[in-house]
């Protein structure tokens, strides 16, 4: 009898121990999954405050999550692990190689390894990237996750953009996308630049806006990238001093070469206007013909606009009739952006309004007068302002009726 009782007690004890062990294991697994979920949400750009509020974390954990949003300093060993010994090359440029990889939690990344043989130039690009994009966050700016700088290497770690750069979609027939999406890309890019110029604590001038520096995510949403030439500017300063030419030929503003005007954030507006022309034409702005003649698309756009034949030119670019109104508006905005004087170009916040169709774009004056050297002196005396402030936006557009915008009326009558 006593033996049966002892056996029952042993079975009960074993059962309880097993249940306690299973319960403990369940709690451990739940905690691990919980922590992984929190980290995943943080990496997916969730608002840290909302994440903490939902998960009931402590103030200390909250501060850790906020700190994690800043660029992280990685070691060269970590980057080697993230990239699988740099086995997946994504491309190369003048400053180094770009490799694909992923964090341990599965988030994909792009690692730019800078060429240290460039010496001071590579150091300047590294400091420009970390000092500008590392301070900001916007949905239309590429995100800098972190960096590496030690005795072995100098590198920058970005979010991975699945659809590469805009130039692939514009100039590669195999990756062509519809005009409506290109128009959305133009607006998103303009919003990113407006944030840099007008919303950051210190104004950021990019200096190298071109299709190659506009990256596209899995949904073809744009991110302005490559801040290697960028510069932080005090908002109280009317212009900046530069020691050398910046940017890419065919996209750089004329004041870099002519010296007629000081360098301001409006040089980015000019470059963006050049990108708009390429979005409309789906071609490079400058093409050299067989007889060494230059086919310059922006000048062609102005000539067709001046003759009132812009619609025919847009049709020749393959844009269907129901989308031509947006394309014509985009051309007019581009012509405003590439005005000779910085003061004549609209701020990027006004560019966004005009592209979205929320306002009526006023007729732009003739651009590219700087190409006529005879007129250069007259231009300088006609407009000697520095382009530092935001003038009355009535120069570029006028507000539409608050009852119904023009494009809404067109939709309603279809």
Short mmCIF file of C-alpha atoms in Angstrom, two decimals:
data_model
loop_
_atom_site.label_atom_id
_atom_site.label_comp_id
_atom_site.label_asym_id
_atom_site.label_seq_id
_atom_site.Cartn_x
_atom_site.Cartn_y
_atom_site.Cartn_z
CA UNK A 1 0.00 0.00 0.00
CA UNK A 2 2.79 2.36 0.92
CA UNK A 3 4.59 1.41 -2.30
CA UNK A 4 1.55 2.38 -4.43
CA UNK A 5 1.29 5.71 -2.61
CA UNK A 6 4.95 6.45 -3.19
CA UNK A 7 4.60 5.57 -6.87
CA UNK A 8 1.60 7.92 -7.23
CA UNK A 9 3.49 10.73 -5.51
CA UNK A 10 6.44 10.20 -7.85
CA UNK A 11 4.18 10.31 -10.92
CA UNK A 12 2.47 13.50 -9.70
CA UNK A 13 5.83 15.14 -8.96
CA UNK A 14 7.18 14.17 -12.37
CA UNK A 15 4.05 15.47 -14.07
CA UNK A 16 4.21 18.77 -12.20
CA UNK A 17 7.91 19.12 -12.99
CA UNK A 18 7.23 18.45 -16.66
CA UNK A 19 4.40 20.99 -16.77
CA UNK A 20 6.55 23.59 -15.00
CA UNK A 21 9.39 22.92 -17.44
CA UNK A 22 7.05 23.29 -20.44
CA UNK A 23 5.61 26.48 -18.96
CA UNK A 24 9.08 27.96 -18.38
CA UNK A 25 10.12 27.02 -21.92
CA UNK A 26 6.93 28.62 -23.29
CA UNK A 27 7.65 31.84 -21.38
CA UNK A 28 11.24 31.95 -22.65
CA UNK A 29 10.15 31.42 -26.25
CA UNK A 30 7.42 34.05 -25.90
CA UNK A 31 9.89 36.58 -24.53
CA UNK A 32 12.32 35.89 -27.40
CA UNK A 33 9.58 36.25 -30.02
CA UNK A 34 8.35 39.42 -28.30
CA UNK A 35 11.80 41.02 -28.38
CA UNK A 36 12.28 40.04 -32.01
CA UNK A 37 8.96 41.60 -32.93
CA UNK A 38 9.89 44.86 -31.22
CA UNK A 39 13.24 45.00 -33.03
CA UNK A 40 11.57 44.16 -36.36
CA UNK A 41 9.04 46.94 -35.91
CA UNK A 42 11.81 49.39 -35.10
CA UNK A 43 13.76 48.36 -38.20
CA UNK A 44 10.63 48.78 -40.35
CA UNK A 45 10.51 52.51 -39.49
CA UNK A 46 7.70 52.25 -37.01
CA UNK A 47 7.32 55.22 -34.70
CA UNK A 48 9.27 54.22 -31.56
CA UNK A 49 6.74 55.91 -29.29
CA UNK A 50 3.87 53.90 -30.77
CA UNK A 51 5.84 50.66 -30.51
CA UNK A 52 6.67 51.25 -26.87
CA UNK A 53 3.09 52.31 -26.07
CA UNK A 54 1.65 49.15 -27.59
CA UNK A 55 4.15 46.81 -25.98
CA UNK A 56 4.28 48.46 -22.57
CA UNK A 57 8.06 48.87 -22.43
CA UNK A 58 9.88 50.78 -19.73
CA UNK A 59 11.28 54.29 -20.11
CA UNK A 60 14.80 52.85 -20.25
CA UNK A 61 13.84 50.51 -23.08
CA UNK A 62 12.16 53.41 -24.85
CA UNK A 63 15.38 55.43 -24.70
CA UNK A 64 17.29 52.46 -26.11
CA UNK A 65 14.86 52.23 -29.03
CA UNK A 66 15.22 55.95 -29.76
CA UNK A 67 19.01 55.63 -29.66
CA UNK A 68 18.79 52.71 -32.12
CA UNK A 69 17.23 55.01 -34.72
CA UNK A 70 20.53 56.90 -35.01
CA UNK A 71 23.24 55.60 -37.37
CA UNK A 72 25.11 52.73 -35.74
CA UNK A 73 28.88 52.34 -35.83
CA UNK A 74 29.63 48.84 -37.09
CA UNK A 75 32.93 46.97 -37.10
CA UNK A 76 34.53 45.67 -40.30
CA UNK A 77 33.96 42.12 -38.96
CA UNK A 78 30.23 42.80 -38.64
CA UNK A 79 29.98 44.14 -42.20
CA UNK A 80 31.89 41.12 -43.47
CA UNK A 81 29.29 38.93 -41.77
CA UNK A 82 26.32 41.01 -42.99
CA UNK A 83 27.49 40.80 -46.62
CA UNK A 84 28.66 37.18 -46.60
CA UNK A 85 32.24 38.26 -47.29
CA UNK A 86 31.03 40.77 -49.90
CA UNK A 87 29.86 38.10 -52.32
CA UNK A 88 26.95 40.10 -53.84
CA UNK A 89 28.06 43.19 -55.74
CA UNK A 90 25.34 45.73 -56.56
CA UNK A 91 27.43 48.24 -58.50
CA UNK A 92 30.38 50.58 -58.39
CA UNK A 93 31.07 54.28 -58.66
CA UNK A 94 33.87 56.77 -58.51
CA UNK A 95 34.10 56.49 -54.72
CA UNK A 96 33.88 52.72 -54.22
CA UNK A 97 31.91 49.49 -54.48
CA UNK A 98 28.38 48.74 -53.28
CA UNK A 99 27.46 45.29 -51.94
CA UNK A 100 24.20 43.66 -50.92
CA UNK A 101 23.66 42.04 -47.55
CA UNK A 102 21.31 41.72 -44.62
CA UNK A 103 21.15 42.18 -40.88
CA UNK A 104 20.72 39.08 -38.66
CA UNK A 105 16.99 39.87 -38.43
CA UNK A 106 16.64 39.58 -42.24
CA UNK A 107 16.44 43.29 -43.13
CA UNK A 108 18.22 43.84 -46.46
CA UNK A 109 20.97 46.44 -46.69
CA UNK A 110 23.35 48.02 -49.20
CA UNK A 111 26.94 48.55 -48.05
CA UNK A 112 29.07 51.15 -49.83
CA UNK A 113 32.76 50.48 -49.25
CA UNK A 114 34.68 53.69 -49.94
CA UNK A 115 37.96 53.61 -51.83
CA UNK A 116 40.58 54.76 -49.34
CA UNK A 117 43.10 55.28 -52.14
CA UNK A 118 41.22 58.52 -52.87
CA UNK A 119 42.54 59.88 -49.58
CA UNK A 120 40.98 63.15 -48.49
CA UNK A 121 38.21 62.93 -51.11
CA UNK A 122 36.90 59.67 -49.64
CA UNK A 123 37.07 61.15 -46.14
CA UNK A 124 35.09 64.20 -47.24
CA UNK A 125 32.39 62.03 -48.81
CA UNK A 126 32.16 59.90 -45.68
CA UNK A 127 31.80 62.93 -43.42
CA UNK A 128 29.29 64.58 -45.76
CA UNK A 129 27.08 61.46 -45.82
CA UNK A 130 27.12 60.86 -42.06
CA UNK A 131 26.90 64.56 -41.23
CA UNK A 132 23.84 65.23 -43.40
CA UNK A 133 21.66 62.19 -44.12
CA UNK A 134 22.67 60.72 -40.75
CA UNK A 135 20.86 63.63 -39.04
CA UNK A 136 17.58 63.34 -40.91
CA UNK A 137 14.71 61.00 -41.64
CA UNK A 138 12.12 61.40 -44.36
CA UNK A 139 10.18 58.88 -46.42
CA UNK A 140 11.75 60.26 -49.62
CA UNK A 141 15.36 60.19 -48.39
CA UNK A 142 17.41 57.01 -48.35
CA UNK A 143 17.97 55.83 -44.78
CA UNK A 144 21.48 55.52 -43.40
CA UNK A 145 21.49 52.61 -40.95
CA UNK A 146 25.09 53.05 -39.95
CA UNK A 147 28.74 53.22 -40.89
CA UNK A 148 32.17 51.72 -40.34
CA UNK A 149 35.47 53.56 -39.96
CA UNK A 150 38.45 51.69 -38.57
CA UNK A 151 41.93 50.64 -39.59
CA UNK A 152 40.54 48.15 -42.10
CA UNK A 153 37.86 50.04 -43.99
CA UNK A 154 35.49 52.98 -44.35
CA UNK A 155 31.92 52.10 -45.32
CA UNK A 156 28.32 53.31 -45.22
CA UNK A 157 25.31 51.06 -44.57
CA UNK A 158 22.00 52.00 -46.23
CA UNK A 159 18.56 50.54 -46.61
CA UNK A 160 18.32 48.35 -49.70
CA UNK A 161 16.36 49.69 -52.68
CA UNK A 162 14.88 46.80 -54.67
CA UNK A 163 14.35 48.64 -57.97
CA UNK A 164 17.69 50.38 -58.23
CA UNK A 165 18.05 53.93 -59.52
CA UNK A 166 15.70 56.05 -61.64
CA UNK A 167 18.03 56.14 -64.64
CA UNK A 168 17.47 52.40 -65.17
CA UNK A 169 13.73 53.03 -65.60
CA UNK A 170 14.16 56.10 -67.81
CA UNK A 171 16.88 54.99 -70.19
CA UNK A 172 16.60 51.17 -70.18
CA UNK A 173 13.78 49.96 -72.41
CA UNK A 174 13.71 46.66 -70.52
CA UNK A 175 12.77 48.39 -67.24
CA UNK A 176 10.26 50.94 -68.54
CA UNK A 177 7.43 51.96 -66.18
CA UNK A 178 4.21 53.85 -66.86
CA UNK A 179 4.05 57.64 -66.95
CA UNK A 180 1.70 57.88 -63.95
CA UNK A 181 4.29 56.19 -61.75
CA UNK A 182 7.05 58.44 -63.12
CA UNK A 183 4.95 61.47 -62.18
CA UNK A 184 4.59 60.10 -58.64
CA UNK A 185 8.36 59.59 -58.51
CA UNK A 186 8.87 63.22 -59.53
CA UNK A 187 6.57 64.44 -56.73
CA UNK A 188 8.21 62.21 -54.11
CA UNK A 189 11.67 63.39 -55.11
CA UNK A 190 10.51 67.02 -54.90
CA UNK A 191 9.16 66.38 -51.39
CA UNK A 192 12.49 64.94 -50.30
CA UNK A 193 14.31 68.03 -51.56
CA UNK A 194 11.76 70.36 -49.97
CA UNK A 195 12.46 68.66 -46.64
CA UNK A 196 16.22 69.15 -47.05
CA UNK A 197 15.89 72.82 -48.01
CA UNK A 198 13.02 74.03 -45.87
CA UNK A 199 12.24 71.67 -43.00
CA UNK A 200 15.57 70.55 -41.53
CA UNK A 201 17.02 72.43 -38.59
CA UNK A 202 19.95 73.27 -40.85
CA UNK A 203 19.37 73.55 -44.59
CA UNK A 204 21.01 70.74 -46.57
CA UNK A 205 22.16 71.36 -50.14
CA UNK A 206 22.60 68.12 -52.06
CA UNK A 207 24.60 69.48 -55.04
CA UNK A 208 24.23 66.37 -57.23
CA UNK A 209 20.58 65.71 -58.08
CA UNK A 210 20.30 63.39 -61.09
CA UNK A 211 18.41 60.16 -61.96
CA UNK A 212 21.32 58.02 -60.76
CA UNK A 213 20.90 59.49 -57.27
CA UNK A 214 17.16 58.81 -57.01
CA UNK A 215 16.64 55.25 -55.76
CA UNK A 216 13.39 53.26 -55.97
CA UNK A 217 12.05 50.81 -53.38
CA UNK A 218 9.93 47.72 -54.03
CA UNK A 219 6.87 49.94 -54.73
CA UNK A 220 8.88 52.38 -56.89
CA UNK A 221 8.68 55.05 -54.20
CA UNK A 222 11.68 57.39 -54.61
CA UNK A 223 14.49 58.06 -52.15
CA UNK A 224 17.04 60.82 -52.73
CA UNK A 225 20.48 59.28 -52.19
CA UNK A 226 24.25 59.88 -52.43
CA UNK A 227 24.97 62.81 -50.14
CA UNK A 228 28.71 62.71 -50.77
CA UNK A 229 28.72 66.32 -51.98
CA UNK A 230 26.04 67.59 -49.60
CA UNK A 231 26.60 70.43 -47.17
CA UNK A 232 24.87 71.68 -44.04
CA UNK A 233 24.09 75.40 -44.19
CA UNK A 234 23.05 77.93 -41.58
CA UNK A 235 19.63 79.28 -42.55
CA UNK A 236 20.77 82.83 -41.78
CA UNK A 237 23.45 82.70 -44.47
CA UNK A 238 22.30 83.89 -47.88
CA UNK A 239 24.74 81.73 -49.84
CA UNK A 240 27.58 79.25 -49.44
CA UNK A 241 31.23 79.34 -50.37
CA UNK A 242 32.60 76.44 -52.39
CA UNK A 243 36.20 75.72 -53.31
CA UNK A 244 35.54 73.69 -56.44
CA UNK A 245 32.94 72.78 -59.05
CA UNK A 246 30.26 70.49 -57.67
CA UNK A 247 27.74 68.22 -59.31
CA UNK A 248 27.44 66.51 -62.69
CA UNK A 249 27.67 68.29 -66.07
CA UNK A 250 24.24 68.66 -67.75
CA UNK A 251 22.58 68.83 -64.30
CA UNK A 252 24.62 71.52 -62.53
CA UNK A 253 23.27 75.08 -62.34
CA UNK A 254 24.94 77.70 -64.54
CA UNK A 255 26.14 79.78 -61.58
CA UNK A 256 28.84 77.17 -60.91
CA UNK A 257 30.54 78.13 -64.17
CA UNK A 258 29.44 81.69 -64.90
CA UNK A 259 30.02 83.17 -61.45
CA UNK A 260 27.14 85.57 -62.13
CA UNK A 261 25.25 84.51 -59.00
CA UNK A 262 26.22 83.16 -55.58
CA UNK A 263 25.71 79.46 -54.87
CA UNK A 264 22.51 78.75 -52.92
CA UNK A 265 20.13 75.85 -52.37
CA UNK A 266 18.51 76.89 -55.67
CA UNK A 267 21.23 74.94 -57.51
CA UNK A 268 19.34 71.78 -56.45
CA UNK A 269 16.15 73.24 -57.95
CA UNK A 270 17.90 73.68 -61.30
CA UNK A 271 19.19 70.09 -61.23
CA UNK A 272 15.72 68.80 -60.36
CA UNK A 273 14.30 70.69 -63.35
CA UNK A 274 16.77 68.87 -65.58
CA UNK A 275 15.59 65.56 -64.13
CA UNK A 276 11.96 66.53 -64.89
CA UNK A 277 12.82 67.01 -68.58
CA UNK A 278 14.30 63.50 -68.67
CA UNK A 279 11.22 62.07 -66.95
CA UNK A 280 8.98 63.58 -69.64
CA UNK A 281 11.19 62.58 -72.56
CA UNK A 282 12.40 59.25 -71.12
CA UNK A 283 15.77 60.12 -72.64
CA UNK A 284 19.00 61.87 -71.76
CA UNK A 285 18.75 65.61 -72.08
CA UNK A 286 21.90 65.85 -74.19
CA UNK A 287 22.49 63.53 -77.15
CA UNK A 288 25.31 64.08 -79.61
CA UNK A 289 24.29 63.26 -83.19
CA UNK A 290 26.32 61.59 -85.92
CA UNK A 291 27.39 64.97 -87.32
CA UNK A 292 28.57 66.14 -83.88
CA UNK A 293 25.41 68.26 -83.46
CA UNK A 294 23.94 68.48 -79.97
CA UNK A 295 20.32 67.47 -79.50
CA UNK A 296 19.44 69.24 -76.23
CA UNK A 297 15.96 68.26 -75.09
CA UNK A 298 15.30 71.10 -72.56
CA UNK A 299 15.80 73.75 -75.27
CA UNK A 300 13.52 71.77 -77.57
CA UNK A 301 10.83 71.75 -74.86
CA UNK A 302 11.04 75.55 -74.53
CA UNK A 303 10.78 76.07 -78.29
CA UNK A 304 7.69 73.84 -78.53
CA UNK A 305 6.12 75.56 -75.51
CA UNK A 306 6.81 78.99 -77.00
CA UNK A 307 5.09 77.94 -80.25
CA UNK A 308 2.12 76.49 -78.36
CA UNK A 309 2.89 72.99 -79.63
CA UNK A 310 3.90 71.34 -76.39
CA UNK A 311 1.04 68.79 -76.63
CA UNK A 312 2.35 67.47 -79.95
CA UNK A 313 5.85 67.08 -78.55
CA UNK A 314 4.49 65.23 -75.48
CA UNK A 315 2.53 62.91 -77.75
CA UNK A 316 5.73 62.17 -79.67
CA UNK A 317 7.29 61.16 -76.34
CA UNK A 318 4.73 58.36 -76.10
CA UNK A 319 2.54 59.87 -73.37
CA UNK A 320 -1.12 59.05 -73.99
CA UNK A 321 -3.70 61.81 -74.35
CA UNK A 322 -5.43 61.43 -70.97
CA UNK A 323 -2.10 61.99 -69.20
CA UNK A 324 -0.85 64.90 -71.30
CA UNK A 325 -2.21 67.58 -68.96
CA UNK A 326 0.09 66.33 -66.20
CA UNK A 327 2.98 66.05 -68.64
CA UNK A 328 2.46 69.63 -69.89
CA UNK A 329 2.34 70.87 -66.32
CA UNK A 330 5.54 68.95 -65.56
CA UNK A 331 7.25 70.64 -68.52
CA UNK A 332 6.18 74.08 -67.30
CA UNK A 333 7.45 73.33 -63.80
CA UNK A 334 10.76 72.16 -65.29
CA UNK A 335 11.06 75.43 -67.26
CA UNK A 336 10.52 77.37 -64.02
CA UNK A 337 13.15 75.29 -62.21
CA UNK A 338 15.87 75.95 -64.80
CA UNK A 339 15.58 79.73 -64.87
CA UNK A 340 18.92 81.50 -65.23
CA UNK A 341 18.92 83.33 -61.91
CA UNK A 342 18.50 81.41 -58.64
CA UNK A 343 15.88 83.94 -57.54
CA UNK A 344 13.77 83.10 -60.57
CA UNK A 345 13.49 79.44 -59.56
CA UNK A 346 10.70 78.40 -57.19
CA UNK A 347 11.41 76.85 -53.77
CA UNK A 348 10.88 73.09 -53.71
CA UNK A 349 7.72 73.41 -51.61
CA UNK A 350 6.18 75.43 -54.46
CA UNK A 351 7.44 72.84 -56.96
CA UNK A 352 5.54 70.14 -55.04
CA UNK A 353 2.30 72.15 -55.17
CA UNK A 354 2.68 72.78 -58.89
CA UNK A 355 3.43 69.14 -59.74
CA UNK A 356 0.49 67.91 -57.66
CA UNK A 357 -1.89 70.17 -59.58
CA UNK A 358 -3.10 71.92 -56.44
CA UNK A 359 -2.33 75.31 -58.02
CA UNK A 360 -2.30 76.78 -61.51
CA UNK A 361 1.20 77.07 -62.95
CA UNK A 362 1.84 80.49 -64.46
CA UNK A 363 3.62 80.82 -67.85
CA UNK A 364 7.40 80.58 -67.30
CA UNK A 365 9.76 83.15 -68.85
CA UNK A 366 12.46 82.10 -71.28
CA UNK A 367 15.24 80.08 -69.63
CA UNK A 368 18.76 79.32 -70.87
CA UNK A 369 19.57 82.96 -71.65
CA UNK A 370 22.94 82.34 -70.04
CA UNK A 371 23.89 80.40 -73.18
CA UNK A 372 24.05 83.68 -75.07
CA UNK A 373 27.28 85.24 -73.84
CA UNK A 374 26.29 88.62 -75.26
CA UNK A 375 23.41 88.83 -72.80
CA UNK A 376 25.40 87.78 -69.74
CA UNK A 377 26.15 91.33 -68.52
CA UNK A 378 22.55 92.44 -69.07
CA UNK A 379 21.32 89.45 -67.07
CA UNK A 380 23.52 90.31 -64.10
CA UNK A 381 22.36 93.89 -63.96
CA UNK A 382 18.71 92.91 -64.43
CA UNK A 383 18.70 90.56 -61.44
CA UNK A 384 21.42 90.92 -58.81
CA UNK A 385 19.56 89.21 -55.96
CA UNK A 386 21.19 86.27 -54.21
CA UNK A 387 18.24 83.89 -54.32
CA UNK A 388 18.43 83.27 -50.60
CA UNK A 389 14.85 83.90 -49.58
CA UNK A 390 11.48 82.59 -50.70
CA UNK A 391 9.82 85.33 -52.72
CA UNK A 392 6.08 85.67 -53.16
CA UNK A 393 4.93 82.42 -54.69
CA UNK A 394 2.59 84.35 -57.01
CA UNK A 395 5.60 84.56 -59.32
CA UNK A 396 5.29 80.89 -60.19
CA UNK A 397 1.64 79.96 -59.65
CA UNK A 398 -1.73 81.21 -58.50
CA UNK A 399 -4.14 79.48 -56.18
CA UNK A 400 -7.10 77.79 -57.88
CA UNK A 401 -10.67 78.25 -56.70
CA UNK A 402 -11.15 76.77 -53.22
CA UNK A 403 -14.37 75.13 -54.38
CA UNK A 404 -12.87 72.85 -57.01
CA UNK A 405 -9.45 72.69 -58.61
CA UNK A 406 -9.06 72.70 -62.36
CA UNK A 407 -8.13 69.03 -62.65
CA UNK A 408 -11.11 68.10 -60.43
CA UNK A 409 -13.46 69.95 -62.81
CA UNK A 410 -12.02 68.03 -65.75
CA UNK A 411 -12.57 64.72 -63.97
CA UNK A 412 -16.12 65.65 -63.03
CA UNK A 413 -17.08 66.47 -66.63
CA UNK A 414 -15.65 63.30 -68.16
#
